[in-house]
JSON list of C-alpha atoms in Angstrom, two decimals:
[
{"chain": "A", "resi": 251, "resn": "MET", "atom": "CA", "xyz": [38.61, 4.88, 76.88]},
{"chain": "A", "resi": 252, "resn": "LYS", "atom": "CA", "xyz": [36.95, 2.81, 73.98]},
{"chain": "A", "resi": 253, "resn": "GLN", "atom": "CA", "xyz": [40.20, 1.06, 73.33]},
{"chain": "A", "resi": 254, "resn": "MET", "atom": "CA", "xyz": [40.50, 0.16, 77.01]},
{"chain": "A", "resi": 255, "resn": "ILE", "atom": "CA", "xyz": [37.12, -1.39, 76.92]},
{"chain": "A", "resi": 256, "resn": "VAL", "atom": "CA", "xyz": [37.86, -3.32, 73.71]},
{"chain": "A", "resi": 257, "resn": "LEU", "atom": "CA", "xyz": [41.13, -4.51, 75.18]},
{"chain": "A", "resi": 258, "resn": "GLN", "atom": "CA", "xyz": [39.33, -5.68, 78.44]},
{"chain": "A", "resi": 259, "resn": "PHE", "atom": "CA", "xyz": [36.61, -7.49, 76.32]},
{"chain": "A", "resi": 260, "resn": "TYR", "atom": "CA", "xyz": [39.40, -9.35, 74.26]},
{"chain": "A", "resi": 261, "resn": "CYS", "atom": "CA", "xyz": [41.25, -10.32, 77.42]},
{"chain": "A", "resi": 262, "resn": "PHE", "atom": "CA", "xyz": [37.93, -11.62, 79.06]},
{"chain": "A", "resi": 263, "resn": "VAL", "atom": "CA", "xyz": [37.13, -13.69, 75.80]},
{"chain": "A", "resi": 264, "resn": "LEU", "atom": "CA", "xyz": [40.67, -14.98, 75.77]},
{"chain": "A", "resi": 265, "resn": "VAL", "atom": "CA", "xyz": [40.38, -16.18, 79.51]},
{"chain": "A", "resi": 266, "resn": "LEU", "atom": "CA", "xyz": [37.03, -17.83, 78.71]},
{"chain": "A", "resi": 267, "resn": "LEU", "atom": "CA", "xyz": [38.49, -19.64, 75.72]},
{"chain": "A", "resi": 268, "resn": "HIS", "atom": "CA", "xyz": [41.54, -20.80, 77.72]},
{"chain": "A", "resi": 269, "resn": "ALA", "atom": "CA", "xyz": [39.10, -22.04, 80.52]},
{"chain": "A", "resi": 270, "resn": "PHE", "atom": "CA", "xyz": [37.00, -23.91, 77.99]},
{"chain": "A", "resi": 271, "resn": "ALA", "atom": "CA", "xyz": [40.09, -25.44, 76.38]},
{"chain": "A", "resi": 272, "resn": "LEU", "atom": "CA", "xyz": [41.32, -26.74, 79.81]},
{"chain": "A", "resi": 273, "resn": "SER", "atom": "CA", "xyz": [37.87, -28.21, 80.83]},
{"chain": "A", "resi": 274, "resn": "SER", "atom": "CA", "xyz": [37.45, -30.01, 77.47]},
{"chain": "A", "resi": 275, "resn": "SER", "atom": "CA", "xyz": [41.08, -30.82, 76.57]},
{"chain": "A", "resi": 276, "resn": "SER", "atom": "CA", "xyz": [40.20, -34.52, 76.68]},
{"chain": "A", "resi": 277, "resn": "SER", "atom": "CA", "xyz": [37.65, -34.10, 73.85]},
{"chain": "A", "resi": 278, "resn": "ILE", "atom": "CA", "xyz": [39.95, -32.03, 71.65]},
{"chain": "A", "resi": 279, "resn": "ILE", "atom": "CA", "xyz": [42.74, -34.64, 71.58]},
{"chain": "A", "resi": 280, "resn": "PRO", "atom": "CA", "xyz": [41.41, -37.89, 69.91]},
{"chain": "A", "resi": 281, "resn": "GLU", "atom": "CA", "xyz": [41.56, -40.85, 72.28]},
{"chain": "A", "resi": 282, "resn": "ILE", "atom": "CA", "xyz": [43.45, -43.78, 70.89]},
{"chain": "A", "resi": 283, "resn": "LYS", "atom": "CA", "xyz": [41.68, -47.01, 71.65]},
{"chain": "A", "resi": 284, "resn": "HIS", "atom": "CA", "xyz": [43.80, -50.08, 72.41]},
{"chain": "A", "resi": 285, "resn": "HIS", "atom": "CA", "xyz": [42.57, -53.42, 71.79]},
{"chain": "A", "resi": 286, "resn": "VAL", "atom": "CA", "xyz": [43.64, -56.83, 73.55]},
{"chain": "A", "resi": 287, "resn": "ARG", "atom": "CA", "xyz": [42.58, -60.09, 71.98]},
{"chain": "A", "resi": 288, "resn": "ILE", "atom": "CA", "xyz": [43.17, -63.46, 73.61]},
{"chain": "A", "resi": 289, "resn": "THR", "atom": "CA", "xyz": [42.69, -66.50, 71.46]},
{"chain": "A", "resi": 290, "resn": "ASN", "atom": "CA", "xyz": [42.47, -70.05, 72.61]},
{"chain": "A", "resi": 291, "resn": "ASN", "atom": "CA", "xyz": [44.69, -72.26, 70.45]},
{"chain": "A", "resi": 292, "resn": "PHE", "atom": "CA", "xyz": [44.28, -75.43, 72.63]},
{"chain": "A", "resi": 293, "resn": "LYS", "atom": "CA", "xyz": [43.22, -78.52, 70.91]},
{"chain": "A", "resi": 294, "resn": "ASN", "atom": "CA", "xyz": [39.72, -79.33, 72.41]},
{"chain": "A", "resi": 295, "resn": "LYS", "atom": "CA", "xyz": [40.57, -77.80, 75.73]},
{"chain": "A", "resi": 296, "resn": "ALA", "atom": "CA", "xyz": [39.41, -74.76, 77.63]},
{"chain": "A", "resi": 297, "resn": "PHE", "atom": "CA", "xyz": [41.22, -72.49, 80.06]},
{"chain": "A", "resi": 298, "resn": "ALA", "atom": "CA", "xyz": [40.05, -69.99, 82.68]},
{"chain": "A", "resi": 299, "resn": "TYR", "atom": "CA", "xyz": [41.25, -66.38, 82.88]},
{"chain": "A", "resi": 300, "resn": "HIS", "atom": "CA", "xyz": [40.58, -63.32, 84.79]},
{"chain": "A", "resi": 301, "resn": "CYS", "atom": "CA", "xyz": [41.91, -59.90, 83.73]},
{"chain": "A", "resi": 302, "resn": "LYS", "atom": "CA", "xyz": [41.86, -56.71, 85.63]},
{"chain": "A", "resi": 303, "resn": "SER", "atom": "CA", "xyz": [43.56, -53.21, 85.58]},
{"chain": "A", "resi": 304, "resn": "ARG", "atom": "CA", "xyz": [46.24, -52.69, 88.17]},
{"chain": "A", "resi": 305, "resn": "ASP", "atom": "CA", "xyz": [46.43, -48.97, 87.46]},
{"chain": "A", "resi": 306, "resn": "ASP", "atom": "CA", "xyz": [44.08, -46.40, 85.98]},
{"chain": "A", "resi": 307, "resn": "ASP", "atom": "CA", "xyz": [46.62, -43.64, 85.56]},
{"chain": "A", "resi": 308, "resn": "LEU", "atom": "CA", "xyz": [46.24, -42.48, 82.00]},
{"chain": "A", "resi": 309, "resn": "GLY", "atom": "CA", "xyz": [49.25, -43.33, 79.90]},
{"chain": "A", "resi": 310, "resn": "SER", "atom": "CA", "xyz": [50.60, -45.99, 82.37]},
{"chain": "A", "resi": 311, "resn": "THR", "atom": "CA", "xyz": [47.55, -48.35, 82.71]},
{"chain": "A", "resi": 312, "resn": "PHE", "atom": "CA", "xyz": [48.46, -52.13, 83.16]},
{"chain": "A", "resi": 313, "resn": "PHE", "atom": "CA", "xyz": [46.10, -54.87, 82.38]},
{"chain": "A", "resi": 314, "resn": "ASN", "atom": "CA", "xyz": [47.12, -58.07, 84.16]},
{"chain": "A", "resi": 315, "resn": "CYS", "atom": "CA", "xyz": [45.56, -61.49, 83.51]},
{"chain": "A", "resi": 316, "resn": "TYR", "atom": "CA", "xyz": [45.62, -64.75, 85.47]},
{"chain": "A", "resi": 317, "resn": "PHE", "atom": "CA", "xyz": [45.27, -67.91, 83.35]},
{"chain": "A", "resi": 318, "resn": "SER", "atom": "CA", "xyz": [44.67, -71.44, 84.55]},
{"chain": "A", "resi": 319, "resn": "TYR", "atom": "CA", "xyz": [43.91, -74.93, 83.13]},
{"chain": "A", "resi": 320, "resn": "GLU", "atom": "CA", "xyz": [44.21, -78.38, 84.59]},
{"chain": "A", "resi": 321, "resn": "HIS", "atom": "CA", "xyz": [47.16, -78.06, 87.04]},
{"chain": "A", "resi": 322, "resn": "PHE", "atom": "CA", "xyz": [48.96, -75.20, 85.32]},
{"chain": "A", "resi": 323, "resn": "SER", "atom": "CA", "xyz": [48.70, -71.27, 85.70]},
{"chain": "A", "resi": 324, "resn": "SER", "atom": "CA", "xyz": [50.31, -68.11, 84.62]},
{"chain": "A", "resi": 325, "resn": "THR", "atom": "CA", "xyz": [50.01, -64.36, 85.57]},
{"chain": "A", "resi": 326, "resn": "PHE", "atom": "CA", "xyz": [51.29, -61.51, 83.47]},
{"chain": "A", "resi": 327, "resn": "ASP", "atom": "CA", "xyz": [50.50, -58.03, 81.93]},
{"chain": "A", "resi": 328, "resn": "VAL", "atom": "CA", "xyz": [48.64, -58.43, 78.58]},
{"chain": "A", "resi": 329, "resn": "TYR", "atom": "CA", "xyz": [48.80, -54.64, 78.10]},
{"chain": "A", "resi": 330, "resn": "SER", "atom": "CA", "xyz": [51.46, -52.18, 79.44]},
{"chain": "A", "resi": 331, "resn": "ARG", "atom": "CA", "xyz": [53.57, -49.36, 78.34]},
{"chain": "A", "resi": 332, "resn": "TYR", "atom": "CA", "xyz": [56.52, -51.72, 77.89]},
{"chain": "A", "resi": 333, "resn": "LEU", "atom": "CA", "xyz": [54.35, -53.94, 75.48]},
{"chain": "A", "resi": 334, "resn": "LYS", "atom": "CA", "xyz": [53.04, -51.07, 73.71]},
{"chain": "A", "resi": 335, "resn": "GLN", "atom": "CA", "xyz": [56.74, -50.13, 72.88]},
{"chain": "A", "resi": 336, "resn": "GLU", "atom": "CA", "xyz": [57.56, -53.65, 72.13]},
{"chain": "A", "resi": 337, "resn": "VAL", "atom": "CA", "xyz": [54.60, -54.17, 69.74]},
{"chain": "A", "resi": 338, "resn": "GLY", "atom": "CA", "xyz": [54.60, -50.70, 68.34]},
{"chain": "A", "resi": 339, "resn": "GLY", "atom": "CA", "xyz": [50.88, -50.39, 67.95]},
{"chain": "A", "resi": 340, "resn": "SER", "atom": "CA", "xyz": [47.51, -50.32, 69.59]},
{"chain": "A", "resi": 341, "resn": "LYS", "atom": "CA", "xyz": [46.53, -53.93, 69.02]},
{"chain": "A", "resi": 342, "resn": "PHE", "atom": "CA", "xyz": [47.71, -56.67, 71.22]},
{"chain": "A", "resi": 343, "resn": "PHE", "atom": "CA", "xyz": [46.89, -60.21, 69.91]},
{"chain": "A", "resi": 344, "resn": "TRP", "atom": "CA", "xyz": [47.60, -62.95, 72.42]},
{"chain": "A", "resi": 345, "resn": "THR", "atom": "CA", "xyz": [47.45, -66.70, 71.49]},
{"chain": "A", "resi": 346, "resn": "VAL", "atom": "CA", "xyz": [47.23, -69.22, 74.36]},
{"chain": "A", "resi": 347, "resn": "GLN", "atom": "CA", "xyz": [48.65, -72.72, 73.52]},
{"chain": "A", "resi": 348, "resn": "GLU", "atom": "CA", "xyz": [49.70, -75.69, 75.67]},
{"chain": "A", "resi": 349, "resn": "ASP", "atom": "CA", "xyz": [53.33, -74.66, 75.55]},
{"chain": "A", "resi": 350, "resn": "GLY", "atom": "CA", "xyz": [52.87, -71.02, 76.39]},
{"chain": "A", "resi": 351, "resn": "PHE", "atom": "CA", "xyz": [51.60, -67.51, 75.46]},
{"chain": "A", "resi": 352, "resn": "TYR", "atom": "CA", "xyz": [52.51, -65.87, 72.18]},
{"chain": "A", "resi": 353, "resn": "LEU", "atom": "CA", "xyz": [52.01, -62.18, 71.30]},
{"chain": "A", "resi": 354, "resn": "TYR", "atom": "CA", "xyz": [51.81, -61.14, 67.67]},
{"chain": "A", "resi": 355, "resn": "HIS", "atom": "CA", "xyz": [54.62, -58.60, 66.75]},
{"chain": "A", "resi": 356, "resn": "PRO", "atom": "CA", "xyz": [53.55, -56.70, 63.53]},
{"chain": "A", "resi": 357, "resn": "ARG", "atom": "CA", "xyz": [57.18, -55.54, 62.99]},
{"chain": "A", "resi": 358, "resn": "LEU", "atom": "CA", "xyz": [58.44, -59.08, 62.78]},
{"chain": "A", "resi": 359, "resn": "GLY", "atom": "CA", "xyz": [55.10, -60.44, 61.16]},
{"chain": "A", "resi": 360, "resn": "GLN", "atom": "CA", "xyz": [55.00, -63.42, 63.55]},
{"chain": "A", "resi": 361, "resn": "ASN", "atom": "CA", "xyz": [53.92, -64.56, 67.09]},
{"chain": "A", "resi": 362, "resn": "VAL", "atom": "CA", "xyz": [56.64, -64.43, 69.75]},
{"chain": "A", "resi": 363, "resn": "LYS", "atom": "CA", "xyz": [56.61, -66.67, 72.84]},
{"chain": "A", "resi": 364, "resn": "MET", "atom": "CA", "xyz": [56.34, -64.38, 75.79]},
{"chain": "A", "resi": 365, "resn": "HIS", "atom": "CA", "xyz": [55.32, -66.60, 78.74]},
{"chain": "A", "resi": 366, "resn": "VAL", "atom": "CA", "xyz": [55.01, -70.13, 79.79]},
{"chain": "A", "resi": 367, "resn": "TRP", "atom": "CA", "xyz": [52.67, -72.15, 82.04]},
{"chain": "A", "resi": 368, "resn": "THR", "atom": "CA", "xyz": [53.70, -72.99, 85.58]},
{"chain": "A", "resi": 369, "resn": "ASP", "atom": "CA", "xyz": [52.91, -76.18, 87.17]},
{"chain": "A", "resi": 370, "resn": "ILE", "atom": "CA", "xyz": [50.84, -75.58, 90.39]}
]
């Protein structure tokens, strides 16, 4: 009888631990922060931009930005799962220039032109 009570107690503790682990799993696994930096490399010019999240599903979030200056504009994802694989890290350094948009690729050690301005 005593063994049955001990077994039931251990089963109860195991169920509690399992429930606790499920409810706090996000705090057990460390969250990786991703950083997006957009640098203005224009010569004495400013541009406007607006960025927003298109999808808040964890693991597949997209951050899309609309850029404009004078009579040019461009819209593209500054962060996505594809870019994460392309860059191979958690830091996304964009440089905006008159001829387009460059993303720094750590594996290559240089900026790579990813997008161009469109005349509106």
